[in-house]
Amino acid sequence: MFDVIVLGAGHAGIEAASAAARRGATTALISFSADNIGIMSCNPSIGGLGKGHIVREVDAFDGVMARAADASAIHHRLLNASKGAAVQGPRIQADRRRYQAAVKALMAVSGVTFVTGEVTGLDLSGGAVRGIVLASGERIATRALVVATGTFLGGRIFRGDERHSGGRVEERSAGPLAAHFRDFGLPMGRLKTGTPPRLDGRTIDWARLTEQPSDDLGWTMSALTPARTVPQIACAITRTTAATHDVIRAHLDTSPLYSGAIEGQGPRYCPSIEDKIHRFGDRDGHQIFLEPEGLDDPTVYPNGLSTSLSADAQRAMIATIAGLEQARITVPGYAVEYDHIDPRALAPTLAVRSIEGLFCAGQINGTTGYEEAAGQGLVAGLNAAAHANELTPVILDRASSYIGVMIDDLVLQGVTEPYRMLTARAEFRLSLRADNAETRLAGLAQRAGCVSAERLHHQQRSADQRATLRQRLDRSLTASDIQGLGGRVSQDGARRSAWEWLRFDGIDLDLIAPDALDGIDPAVIREVGEDARYAPYLERQAQEVATLRSEESIALPTDIDYAAIAGLSNEMVARLDASRPISLAAAARIRGITPAALSAVLLHAKRYAA
Amino acid sequence: MIDTIFALSSGQPPAGIAVVRISGPAAFAAAEALDALPRTMRRATLRALRGQRGELLDRALALAFDGPATATGEDLVELHCHGGRAVVAAVLAALATVPGCRLALPGEFTRRALANGRIDLSEAEGLADLLEAETEQQRVLALRSAEGAISRAVQDWLSQVAMLSARIEVMLDYADEEDAGANDAEAIRSAMAALADQIDGAASAPPVERVRDGLRVVIAGPPNAGKSTLLNLLAQRDAAIVSPIAGTTRDRIEAPVVRDGRAYLLIDTAGLTQTDDVVEAIGVDRARQALAEADIIMWVSDQPSPHGEALHVHARADLPGRDHTPADRIGVRRDDPASVTALWEAIAAKAAALLPPADALPLRARHRDLCRAAVRALRDSPADPLLIGEHLRQARSELAAITGVDATEVMLDQLFGRFCLGK
């Protein structure tokens, strides 16, 4: 008997199992094979815009991803380094093997029991999770179950006219489980994603390509990683040509995307190369990023070349690209179509509303990306442990984190394409920075009881330093003082605190208060400097957040019969019925719900409560 | 248990008839408490309304409607009382003592009608105006609102903002991709300013409430200058008491008038004077307040007007020695309807400039506030692309609040529809 069983050892499953164990739950992690633990199925990178934010947020809860990324990072790039910190996205290229090794090492000391096997059945007698059944016939009892099966649920692979059943190339899919899920009456859908061919780096003519070196800014993904340790290597950039596009057009009829074989919707923000040529045919070339998959692995991931054309067409296409003329494909690209559940069937804890003790996380919820999966795994794991052991649930809201934005979007709006995080999705973007994830979430993480002593110490130390530095910036200065320090400001006679001066262009902490920085970590200095720079906007957002949170306090029962509320259109009834918002504010965020509809819902809810 | 609500549903007293509406589960009980409940549903019945101690409040025509087939979807009672202030006050006070009954909040009958499916949601705002429309001009504007003129304009602005957002977001969210292109933050800012001007123009047009509530025409001047007489002449009824005693009008007196399809609210005020009389002083204060809220001022005095834009009226031109009207004034004779018509023409000329043209967007105060907030967001952005993004997001969410669409989704559609993004 376990408190929590996690199904699937990908990025969602790993974080779920680890988080449940950190909260004190006895936890088992089940996968087809130990080789699958922490596997990177697609591109070998972690982080990026919006995604890097999520990695840091998972890290604030003492999660696995950021530390494993640091242990395997062979290339660092801070996207948007020249723009405001809110849209800076830390991203690393990971050495695939080192990443897996790091995850395994962290899991080995996590207290999680690893079980090899295929789950073929669930015991849900009485509408609640009781246990799982393995293909061997063995039954294991549990109080809570987290399903994190990625693309394996009903997975089907497409490449030209080839068809395979499977969640990843040369791996089987979780067929019986998919059938099971449909039997439970959960709302399901199909989505599609794709991956490019992998190349043998020894056959690429690197000398002809533009090199993209790793940055030397020194940042790391995890707050607990003191410094970079792995040797750094460069990526390279090439581009498609008119000849490439000709090859693709000539083979479009072999693409399952255009033959109608694939019914699932693919992601607009990660289109296949066929899609790019088809939709943006006027362009003379598209960039391809060549990303090495490891220090001692010749495999190269050509980012931007996702395709499901036939293997022959892929070879012809590669040969038209500068530097890749002689390149050998080690594994051809393919598209995969898979089952997902409609995430509107989930509560903000990622619990399936209709089955007690069942949680879902990751690609099964209609998302894409390792980071999105990890963020959901964290929340599902924390709440599965809460369910099993009667602890307080952990709900992240839109104002706290990108994870909160993502889960709110998922459970209220559902998905029409694989959901990927973009910073534009966060209305409180200015407040939700990758560099302040710990400040935003440490309190929540500590209250959830899921951080180690080492993490706690670091979080408290940073909090103390922030308070100290902030207080030192209360000193007041005149424009003349600033000019005396070499700052270019206009003489308006006003006296301002150092904190207020920092929002002026060209004024920074080193100029205005170098002595205030004594004993403060560089990361804290950058964070506080950014807070000061955007202070008026952050204050405004803080007010919006206060309004949002007060509106969240008007709870709606989750068993309202929306069809019985006169005056709602059929479409509104369908949307409210699918999402079952927990508050009036959540109902207001559902697309197409008008203010007039909200007042009808509120009135009905009050009547209902009476 | 849902409250039962009541309110005066007809115009402000004094009036010929005052209709008090009671809606909710206790509506019949409340009518019964006043001895006003008819024995037969949906049949007008004369009842003697009585207060708690059995005292007669009024003799009124009472109508009871059993829900849900009523205007609000609930049990509903209408009491058609005499329209005096005291009568209405007494009836409302008596209803307030009935358990479970309270005075309705503004718009609450409509909200209940909405909640109970008696009004269609989609066009509720415009439809409500249409139902209330008393003049031809009100009808035309309300119909345009109901037909979605506002939605179309807002969707157009919203898609322009979304386009600009997409341009800035591609710089922010796709920094490392070539399609993110060059920094065109400055071009985006000038496009924001141009769009702000466009929205501002629509939001600054004369407000549609003037059409709905009537233009406020305030008659002001020193005591005993003939203001109340003028009001009665314009309203063509004895709305105000007229006497030769200075200071007869102590409170403001309002007379709604419809003329040539336009609604006006004529407001007579106490004469502006220095006074030690406490009551008269209050009247003078109210006159000044009315002047501050006036759309058109009619200045009735032989002294020059302190209000530059005022229509200066030379009243009582029929009295001996007053038959000469100075050049810059409009003379009005009690015995000459043509002089009153001429004054109306002068009022109508002013009104034409104050009222929205027939093709104006029928923006309500709520819409205008949201438009102005969007305009501010579009105008005030600094050059930092991150802050441009933030200002555009604010503008998007303000505009989206007018029609209730998802602004982020609109922007993402633009983003992925126009740029080739994603590796």
Short mmCIF file of N, CA and C in Angstrom, two decimals, chain A residues 49-50 77 79-80 83-87 91 212 239 268-271 276 279-280 283 285-287 289 291 303-306 413 416-417 420-430 530 533-534 537 540-541 544 565-569 572 589 591-597 599-600 603-604 606-607 610, chain B residues 1-2 25 72-74 108 111-122 124 168-169 171-180 183 366 377 380-382 384-391 393-394 396-398 401-409 411-423:
data_model
loop_
_atom_site.label_atom_id
_atom_site.label_comp_id
_atom_site.label_asym_id
_atom_site.label_seq_id
_atom_site.Cartn_x
_atom_site.Cartn_y
_atom_site.Cartn_z
N LEU A 49 11.81 31.10 -22.97
CA LEU A 49 10.88 32.15 -22.53
C LEU A 49 9.62 31.52 -21.95
N GLY A 50 9.25 31.94 -20.76
CA GLY A 50 8.09 31.35 -20.09
C GLY A 50 8.43 30.00 -19.48
N ARG A 77 22.13 29.98 -22.58
CA ARG A 77 21.73 31.17 -23.34
C ARG A 77 20.61 31.85 -22.59
N LEU A 79 17.84 34.18 -23.09
CA LEU A 79 17.08 34.83 -24.15
C LEU A 79 16.63 36.20 -23.67
N ASN A 80 16.59 37.17 -24.58
CA ASN A 80 16.17 38.53 -24.24
C ASN A 80 17.06 39.20 -23.21
N LYS A 83 16.63 42.83 -22.72
CA LYS A 83 15.32 43.39 -22.36
C LYS A 83 15.07 43.24 -20.87
N GLY A 84 13.92 43.72 -20.42
CA GLY A 84 13.59 43.66 -19.00
C GLY A 84 13.60 42.22 -18.51
N ALA A 85 13.93 42.06 -17.21
CA ALA A 85 14.10 40.72 -16.67
C ALA A 85 12.83 39.89 -16.77
N ALA A 86 11.66 40.55 -16.83
CA ALA A 86 10.41 39.80 -16.87
C ALA A 86 10.33 38.90 -18.10
N VAL A 87 10.99 39.32 -19.18
CA VAL A 87 10.92 38.48 -20.38
C VAL A 87 12.27 37.83 -20.69
N ARG A 91 17.88 29.45 -20.71
CA ARG A 91 17.70 28.18 -21.41
C ARG A 91 19.06 27.48 -21.52
N GLN A 212 26.99 29.58 -32.60
CA GLN A 212 26.28 30.28 -31.53
C GLN A 212 26.88 29.80 -30.21
N ARG A 239 20.24 27.31 -42.50
CA ARG A 239 18.89 27.64 -42.92
C ARG A 239 18.48 26.82 -44.14
N ARG A 268 0.51 25.49 -33.09
CA ARG A 268 0.79 26.57 -34.05
C ARG A 268 2.18 27.17 -33.86
N TYR A 269 2.66 27.13 -32.59
CA TYR A 269 3.93 27.80 -32.28
C TYR A 269 5.10 26.87 -32.50
N CYS A 270 4.84 25.63 -32.89
CA CYS A 270 5.93 24.71 -33.15
C CYS A 270 5.55 23.94 -34.41
N PRO A 271 5.42 24.65 -35.52
CA PRO A 271 4.91 24.02 -36.73
C PRO A 271 5.95 23.08 -37.34
N LYS A 276 5.37 25.23 -42.27
CA LYS A 276 6.02 26.54 -42.51
C LYS A 276 6.05 26.84 -44.00
N ARG A 279 2.38 27.43 -45.25
CA ARG A 279 1.70 28.64 -44.80
C ARG A 279 2.49 29.91 -45.07
N PHE A 280 3.82 29.79 -45.06
CA PHE A 280 4.64 31.00 -45.26
C PHE A 280 5.57 30.75 -46.45
N ARG A 283 8.61 32.94 -48.01
CA ARG A 283 9.93 33.18 -47.41
C ARG A 283 10.99 32.34 -48.10
N GLY A 285 13.78 31.24 -46.80
CA GLY A 285 14.49 30.27 -45.96
C GLY A 285 14.03 30.36 -44.52
N HIS A 286 14.21 29.27 -43.80
CA HIS A 286 13.85 29.25 -42.39
C HIS A 286 15.07 28.80 -41.59
N GLN A 287 15.28 29.47 -40.44
CA GLN A 287 16.46 29.14 -39.62
C GLN A 287 16.36 27.73 -39.03
N PHE A 289 18.43 25.53 -36.04
CA PHE A 289 19.44 25.55 -34.98
C PHE A 289 19.95 24.13 -34.79
N GLU A 291 21.62 21.63 -32.52
CA GLU A 291 21.89 21.51 -31.08
C GLU A 291 22.50 20.15 -30.76
N ASN A 303 16.92 21.81 -34.71
CA ASN A 303 15.72 22.46 -34.21
C ASN A 303 15.11 23.35 -35.28
N GLY A 304 13.84 23.10 -35.62
CA GLY A 304 13.17 23.86 -36.67
C GLY A 304 12.81 22.96 -37.85
N LEU A 305 13.18 21.69 -37.77
CA LEU A 305 12.96 20.76 -38.88
C LEU A 305 11.99 19.64 -38.53
N SER A 306 11.08 19.89 -37.60
CA SER A 306 10.10 18.87 -37.24
C SER A 306 9.34 18.46 -38.50
N GLN A 413 -10.16 26.86 -19.69
CA GLN A 413 -10.38 27.02 -21.13
C GLN A 413 -10.29 25.71 -21.90
N THR A 416 -7.14 23.59 -27.49
CA THR A 416 -7.49 23.30 -28.87
C THR A 416 -6.25 22.90 -29.65
N GLU A 417 -5.09 23.08 -29.05
CA GLU A 417 -3.81 22.68 -29.63
C GLU A 417 -2.93 22.40 -28.43
N ARG A 420 1.41 25.48 -24.84
CA ARG A 420 2.79 25.81 -24.49
C ARG A 420 2.80 27.15 -23.77
N MET A 421 3.70 27.28 -22.81
CA MET A 421 3.76 28.55 -22.09
C MET A 421 4.39 29.62 -22.98
N LEU A 422 3.81 30.81 -22.93
CA LEU A 422 4.37 32.01 -23.57
C LEU A 422 4.25 33.10 -22.52
N THR A 423 5.20 34.01 -22.48
CA THR A 423 5.10 35.03 -21.44
C THR A 423 3.86 35.89 -21.66
N ALA A 424 3.40 35.96 -22.92
CA ALA A 424 2.22 36.79 -23.22
C ALA A 424 0.97 36.25 -22.55
N ARG A 425 0.99 35.00 -22.10
CA ARG A 425 -0.20 34.46 -21.45
C ARG A 425 -0.39 35.00 -20.03
N ALA A 426 0.67 35.54 -19.46
CA ALA A 426 0.61 35.95 -18.05
C ALA A 426 0.26 37.43 -17.96
N GLU A 427 -0.92 37.75 -17.45
CA GLU A 427 -1.29 39.16 -17.34
C GLU A 427 -0.43 39.88 -16.30
N PHE A 428 0.13 39.13 -15.35
CA PHE A 428 1.00 39.75 -14.36
C PHE A 428 2.46 39.51 -14.72
N ARG A 429 2.74 39.54 -16.02
CA ARG A 429 4.07 39.20 -16.51
C ARG A 429 5.18 40.00 -15.84
N LEU A 430 4.92 41.30 -15.62
CA LEU A 430 5.99 42.12 -15.05
C LEU A 430 6.37 41.64 -13.66
N GLU A 530 15.76 45.26 -10.41
CA GLU A 530 14.66 45.14 -11.38
C GLU A 530 13.33 45.53 -10.72
N ARG A 533 13.25 49.26 -10.72
CA ARG A 533 13.10 49.84 -12.05
C ARG A 533 11.63 49.84 -12.49
N TYR A 534 10.93 48.77 -12.19
CA TYR A 534 9.55 48.65 -12.65
C TYR A 534 8.54 48.90 -11.52
N TYR A 537 4.87 50.03 -12.05
CA TYR A 537 4.05 49.01 -12.72
C TYR A 537 3.75 47.85 -11.78
N ARG A 540 1.03 48.78 -9.43
CA ARG A 540 -0.26 48.72 -10.10
C ARG A 540 -0.74 47.27 -10.23
N GLN A 541 0.19 46.41 -10.61
CA GLN A 541 -0.18 45.00 -10.73
C GLN A 541 -0.55 44.41 -9.37
N GLU A 544 -4.03 45.06 -8.88
CA GLU A 544 -4.86 44.15 -9.69
C GLU A 544 -4.92 42.77 -9.05
N ILE A 565 -29.94 27.45 -15.27
CA ILE A 565 -29.88 28.91 -15.12
C ILE A 565 -30.43 29.54 -16.38
N ALA A 566 -31.59 30.11 -16.26
CA ALA A 566 -32.22 30.72 -17.42
C ALA A 566 -31.39 31.91 -17.87
N GLY A 567 -31.33 32.13 -19.15
CA GLY A 567 -30.65 33.33 -19.65
C GLY A 567 -29.24 33.06 -20.13
N LEU A 568 -28.68 31.88 -19.87
CA LEU A 568 -27.36 31.57 -20.40
C LEU A 568 -27.54 30.92 -21.78
N SER A 569 -26.66 31.31 -22.69
CA SER A 569 -26.75 30.67 -24.01
C SER A 569 -26.26 29.22 -23.89
N MET A 572 -22.51 29.02 -23.51
CA MET A 572 -22.03 29.36 -22.16
C MET A 572 -22.27 28.19 -21.21
N ARG A 589 -13.30 34.40 -16.12
CA ARG A 589 -12.16 34.24 -17.05
C ARG A 589 -12.48 33.30 -18.19
N ARG A 591 -13.74 32.03 -21.50
CA ARG A 591 -13.99 32.74 -22.74
C ARG A 591 -15.49 32.85 -23.04
N GLY A 592 -15.94 34.04 -23.40
CA GLY A 592 -17.32 34.19 -23.85
C GLY A 592 -18.33 34.33 -22.73
N ILE A 593 -17.87 34.35 -21.49
CA ILE A 593 -18.82 34.54 -20.39
C ILE A 593 -18.92 36.04 -20.12
N THR A 594 -20.10 36.60 -20.35
CA THR A 594 -20.28 38.05 -20.27
C THR A 594 -20.59 38.46 -18.83
N PRO A 595 -20.42 39.75 -18.53
CA PRO A 595 -20.77 40.23 -17.20
C PRO A 595 -22.23 39.92 -16.85
N ALA A 596 -23.11 40.02 -17.82
CA ALA A 596 -24.53 39.74 -17.55
C ALA A 596 -24.71 38.26 -17.18
N ALA A 597 -23.98 37.38 -17.87
CA ALA A 597 -24.07 35.96 -17.56
C ALA A 597 -23.58 35.69 -16.14
N SER A 599 -23.71 37.67 -13.57
CA SER A 599 -24.66 38.04 -12.53
C SER A 599 -25.77 37.00 -12.44
N ALA A 600 -26.12 36.39 -13.56
CA ALA A 600 -27.11 35.33 -13.53
C ALA A 600 -26.58 34.13 -12.75
N LEU A 603 -26.45 35.01 -8.98
CA LEU A 603 -27.78 35.02 -8.38
C LEU A 603 -28.26 33.59 -8.16
N HIS A 604 -28.01 32.75 -9.15
CA HIS A 604 -28.42 31.35 -9.05
C HIS A 604 -27.67 30.67 -7.89
N LYS A 606 -26.46 32.01 -5.24
CA LYS A 606 -26.94 32.49 -3.94
C LYS A 606 -28.26 31.83 -3.61
N ARG A 607 -29.07 31.69 -4.61
CA ARG A 607 -30.37 31.08 -4.43
C ARG A 607 -30.20 29.63 -3.99
N ALA A 610 -29.18 29.18 -0.54
CA ALA A 610 -30.22 29.55 0.43
C ALA A 610 -31.09 28.34 0.77
N MET B 1 -33.13 32.18 1.21
CA MET B 1 -34.37 32.80 0.67
C MET B 1 -34.02 34.12 -0.01
N ILE B 2 -34.52 34.28 -1.21
CA ILE B 2 -34.27 35.49 -1.98
C ILE B 2 -35.10 36.65 -1.44
N PRO B 25 -40.52 36.28 -3.90
CA PRO B 25 -41.37 35.26 -3.28
C PRO B 25 -42.39 35.84 -2.29
N THR B 72 -40.39 39.93 -14.38
CA THR B 72 -39.15 39.58 -13.69
C THR B 72 -38.98 38.07 -13.58
N GLY B 73 -40.00 37.31 -13.91
CA GLY B 73 -39.93 35.87 -13.74
C GLY B 73 -40.33 35.42 -12.34
N GLU B 74 -40.64 36.39 -11.48
CA GLU B 74 -41.04 36.08 -10.11
C GLU B 74 -42.48 36.55 -9.90
N GLU B 108 -32.18 46.39 -10.38
CA GLU B 108 -32.35 45.04 -9.84
C GLU B 108 -33.52 44.28 -10.46
N ARG B 111 -32.09 42.90 -13.53
CA ARG B 111 -31.18 41.79 -13.24
C ARG B 111 -31.95 40.51 -12.99
N ARG B 112 -33.06 40.65 -12.27
CA ARG B 112 -33.85 39.44 -12.00
C ARG B 112 -34.50 38.93 -13.28
N ALA B 113 -34.90 39.86 -14.11
CA ALA B 113 -35.49 39.45 -15.39
C ALA B 113 -34.45 38.67 -16.20
N LEU B 114 -33.21 39.17 -16.14
CA LEU B 114 -32.09 38.54 -16.83
C LEU B 114 -31.83 37.16 -16.24
N ALA B 115 -31.75 37.10 -14.91
CA ALA B 115 -31.44 35.85 -14.24
C ALA B 115 -32.51 34.81 -14.50
N ASN B 116 -33.73 35.25 -14.66
CA ASN B 116 -34.82 34.30 -14.85
C ASN B 116 -35.17 34.10 -16.32
N GLY B 117 -34.28 34.60 -17.18
CA GLY B 117 -34.46 34.32 -18.60
C GLY B 117 -35.57 35.11 -19.26
N ARG B 118 -35.99 36.21 -18.64
CA ARG B 118 -37.05 37.00 -19.26
C ARG B 118 -36.50 37.98 -20.28
N ILE B 119 -35.20 38.26 -20.20
CA ILE B 119 -34.57 39.14 -21.19
C ILE B 119 -33.42 38.36 -21.81
N ASP B 120 -33.23 38.48 -23.07
CA ASP B 120 -32.10 37.85 -23.75
C ASP B 120 -30.83 38.59 -23.37
N LEU B 121 -29.79 37.83 -23.03
CA LEU B 121 -28.55 38.45 -22.55
C LEU B 121 -27.80 39.23 -23.61
N SER B 122 -27.72 38.64 -24.81
CA SER B 122 -26.75 39.13 -25.78
C SER B 122 -26.94 40.61 -26.10
N ALA B 124 -28.88 42.70 -24.25
CA ALA B 124 -29.65 43.25 -23.13
C ALA B 124 -29.51 44.76 -23.00
N ILE B 168 4.78 43.35 -30.89
CA ILE B 168 5.72 43.51 -29.77
C ILE B 168 6.00 42.16 -29.13
N GLU B 169 4.97 41.30 -29.06
CA GLU B 169 5.17 40.00 -28.41
C GLU B 169 6.12 39.12 -29.22
N MET B 171 8.66 40.16 -30.65
CA MET B 171 9.99 40.60 -30.21
C MET B 171 10.32 40.03 -28.83
N LEU B 172 9.28 39.87 -28.00
CA LEU B 172 9.52 39.45 -26.62
C LEU B 172 9.57 37.93 -26.48
N ASP B 173 8.59 37.24 -27.07
CA ASP B 173 8.50 35.80 -26.85
C ASP B 173 9.29 34.99 -27.87
N TYR B 174 9.72 35.62 -28.96
CA TYR B 174 10.47 34.87 -29.96
C TYR B 174 11.78 35.59 -30.27
N ALA B 175 12.43 36.00 -29.20
CA ALA B 175 13.60 36.84 -29.31
C ALA B 175 14.68 36.24 -30.21
N ASP B 176 14.81 34.92 -30.17
CA ASP B 176 15.97 34.33 -30.85
C ASP B 176 15.63 33.87 -32.26
N GLU B 177 14.44 34.26 -32.74
CA GLU B 177 14.09 33.80 -34.08
C GLU B 177 14.11 34.95 -35.07
N GLU B 178 14.50 34.63 -36.27
CA GLU B 178 14.72 35.70 -37.26
C GLU B 178 13.43 36.45 -37.57
N ASP B 179 12.29 35.74 -37.47
CA ASP B 179 11.05 36.41 -37.85
C ASP B 179 10.68 37.49 -36.83
N ALA B 180 11.32 37.42 -35.68
CA ALA B 180 11.07 38.45 -34.68
C ALA B 180 11.52 39.80 -35.25
N ASN B 183 13.96 45.68 -34.28
CA ASN B 183 13.22 46.36 -33.22
C ASN B 183 12.35 47.45 -33.85
N ARG B 366 -20.23 53.45 -19.23
CA ARG B 366 -19.32 52.33 -18.95
C ARG B 366 -18.36 52.11 -20.13
N ALA B 377 -3.77 54.06 -21.80
CA ALA B 377 -2.75 53.00 -21.88
C ALA B 377 -1.98 53.10 -23.19
N ASP B 380 0.42 56.46 -23.06
CA ASP B 380 1.43 56.72 -22.03
C ASP B 380 2.63 55.80 -22.05
N SER B 381 2.76 54.94 -23.05
CA SER B 381 3.81 53.93 -22.94
C SER B 381 5.21 54.48 -23.12
N PRO B 382 6.12 54.07 -22.21
CA PRO B 382 7.54 54.37 -22.43
C PRO B 382 8.09 53.51 -23.57
N ASP B 384 10.49 51.19 -23.55
CA ASP B 384 10.88 49.83 -23.18
C ASP B 384 9.88 48.84 -23.79
N PRO B 385 10.33 47.93 -24.65
CA PRO B 385 9.39 46.99 -25.31
C PRO B 385 8.54 46.23 -24.31
N LEU B 386 9.11 45.89 -23.17
CA LEU B 386 8.37 45.17 -22.15
C LEU B 386 7.19 46.00 -21.66
N LEU B 387 7.42 47.31 -21.53
CA LEU B 387 6.34 48.18 -21.05
C LEU B 387 5.36 48.49 -22.17
N ILE B 388 5.83 48.55 -23.40
CA ILE B 388 4.89 48.69 -24.52
C ILE B 388 3.95 47.49 -24.48
N GLY B 389 4.51 46.32 -24.28
CA GLY B 389 3.69 45.11 -24.19
C GLY B 389 2.67 45.23 -23.07
N GLU B 390 3.11 45.76 -21.94
CA GLU B 390 2.21 45.90 -20.79
C GLU B 390 1.10 46.91 -21.10
N HIS B 391 1.46 48.04 -21.72
CA HIS B 391 0.44 49.04 -22.05
C HIS B 391 -0.56 48.50 -23.07
N ARG B 393 -1.32 45.38 -23.42
CA ARG B 393 -2.14 44.39 -22.71
C ARG B 393 -3.27 45.10 -21.95
N GLN B 394 -2.91 46.21 -21.30
CA GLN B 394 -3.96 46.97 -20.59
C GLN B 394 -5.03 47.44 -21.57
N ARG B 396 -5.83 46.23 -24.41
CA ARG B 396 -6.60 45.07 -24.87
C ARG B 396 -7.65 44.67 -23.85
N SER B 397 -7.25 44.62 -22.60
CA SER B 397 -8.21 44.11 -21.63
C SER B 397 -9.32 45.13 -21.37
N GLU B 398 -9.01 46.42 -21.49
CA GLU B 398 -10.07 47.43 -21.33
C GLU B 398 -11.08 47.30 -22.47
N ALA B 401 -13.23 44.25 -22.32
CA ALA B 401 -14.27 44.29 -21.28
C ALA B 401 -15.58 44.87 -21.84
N ILE B 402 -15.51 45.60 -22.94
CA ILE B 402 -16.74 46.15 -23.52
C ILE B 402 -17.58 45.04 -24.12
N THR B 403 -16.90 44.10 -24.79
CA THR B 403 -17.65 43.06 -25.49
C THR B 403 -17.51 41.68 -24.88
N GLY B 404 -16.53 41.51 -23.97
CA GLY B 404 -16.40 40.23 -23.28
C GLY B 404 -15.72 39.13 -24.07
N VAL B 405 -14.79 39.47 -24.95
CA VAL B 405 -14.05 38.43 -25.66
C VAL B 405 -12.72 38.18 -24.94
N ASP B 406 -12.02 37.12 -25.30
CA ASP B 406 -10.73 36.85 -24.69
C ASP B 406 -9.63 37.53 -25.48
N ALA B 407 -9.08 38.58 -24.89
CA ALA B 407 -8.14 39.43 -25.62
C ALA B 407 -6.83 38.74 -25.90
N THR B 408 -6.37 37.89 -24.98
CA THR B 408 -5.09 37.22 -25.19
C THR B 408 -5.18 36.27 -26.37
N GLU B 409 -6.30 35.58 -26.45
CA GLU B 409 -6.47 34.63 -27.55
C GLU B 409 -6.50 35.36 -28.90
N MET B 411 -4.99 38.05 -29.56
CA MET B 411 -3.62 38.46 -29.85
C MET B 411 -2.81 37.26 -30.37
N LEU B 412 -2.97 36.10 -29.72
CA LEU B 412 -2.20 34.93 -30.15
C LEU B 412 -2.58 34.51 -31.57
N ASP B 413 -3.87 34.65 -31.90
CA ASP B 413 -4.29 34.35 -33.27
C ASP B 413 -3.52 35.22 -34.25
N GLN B 414 -3.40 36.51 -33.91
CA GLN B 414 -2.65 37.44 -34.77
C GLN B 414 -1.18 37.01 -34.86
N LEU B 415 -0.64 36.64 -33.69
CA LEU B 415 0.78 36.32 -33.60
C LEU B 415 1.12 35.15 -34.53
N PHE B 416 0.32 34.07 -34.41
CA PHE B 416 0.67 32.89 -35.18
C PHE B 416 0.13 32.92 -36.60
N GLY B 417 -0.84 33.80 -36.84
CA GLY B 417 -1.38 33.91 -38.18
C GLY B 417 -0.44 34.69 -39.08
N ARG B 418 0.33 35.60 -38.50
CA ARG B 418 1.08 36.53 -39.32
C ARG B 418 2.57 36.24 -39.39
N PHE B 419 3.08 35.70 -38.29
CA PHE B 419 4.52 35.44 -38.27
C PHE B 419 4.78 33.95 -38.36
N CYS B 420 5.88 33.61 -38.97
CA CYS B 420 6.26 32.20 -39.02
C CYS B 420 7.18 31.95 -37.83
N LEU B 421 6.62 31.37 -36.79
CA LEU B 421 7.35 31.24 -35.54
C LEU B 421 7.47 29.78 -35.14
N GLY B 422 8.45 29.50 -34.33
CA GLY B 422 8.56 28.17 -33.76
C GLY B 422 9.62 27.35 -34.44
N LYS B 423 10.44 26.73 -33.60
CA LYS B 423 11.56 25.98 -34.17
C LYS B 423 11.22 24.50 -34.21
#
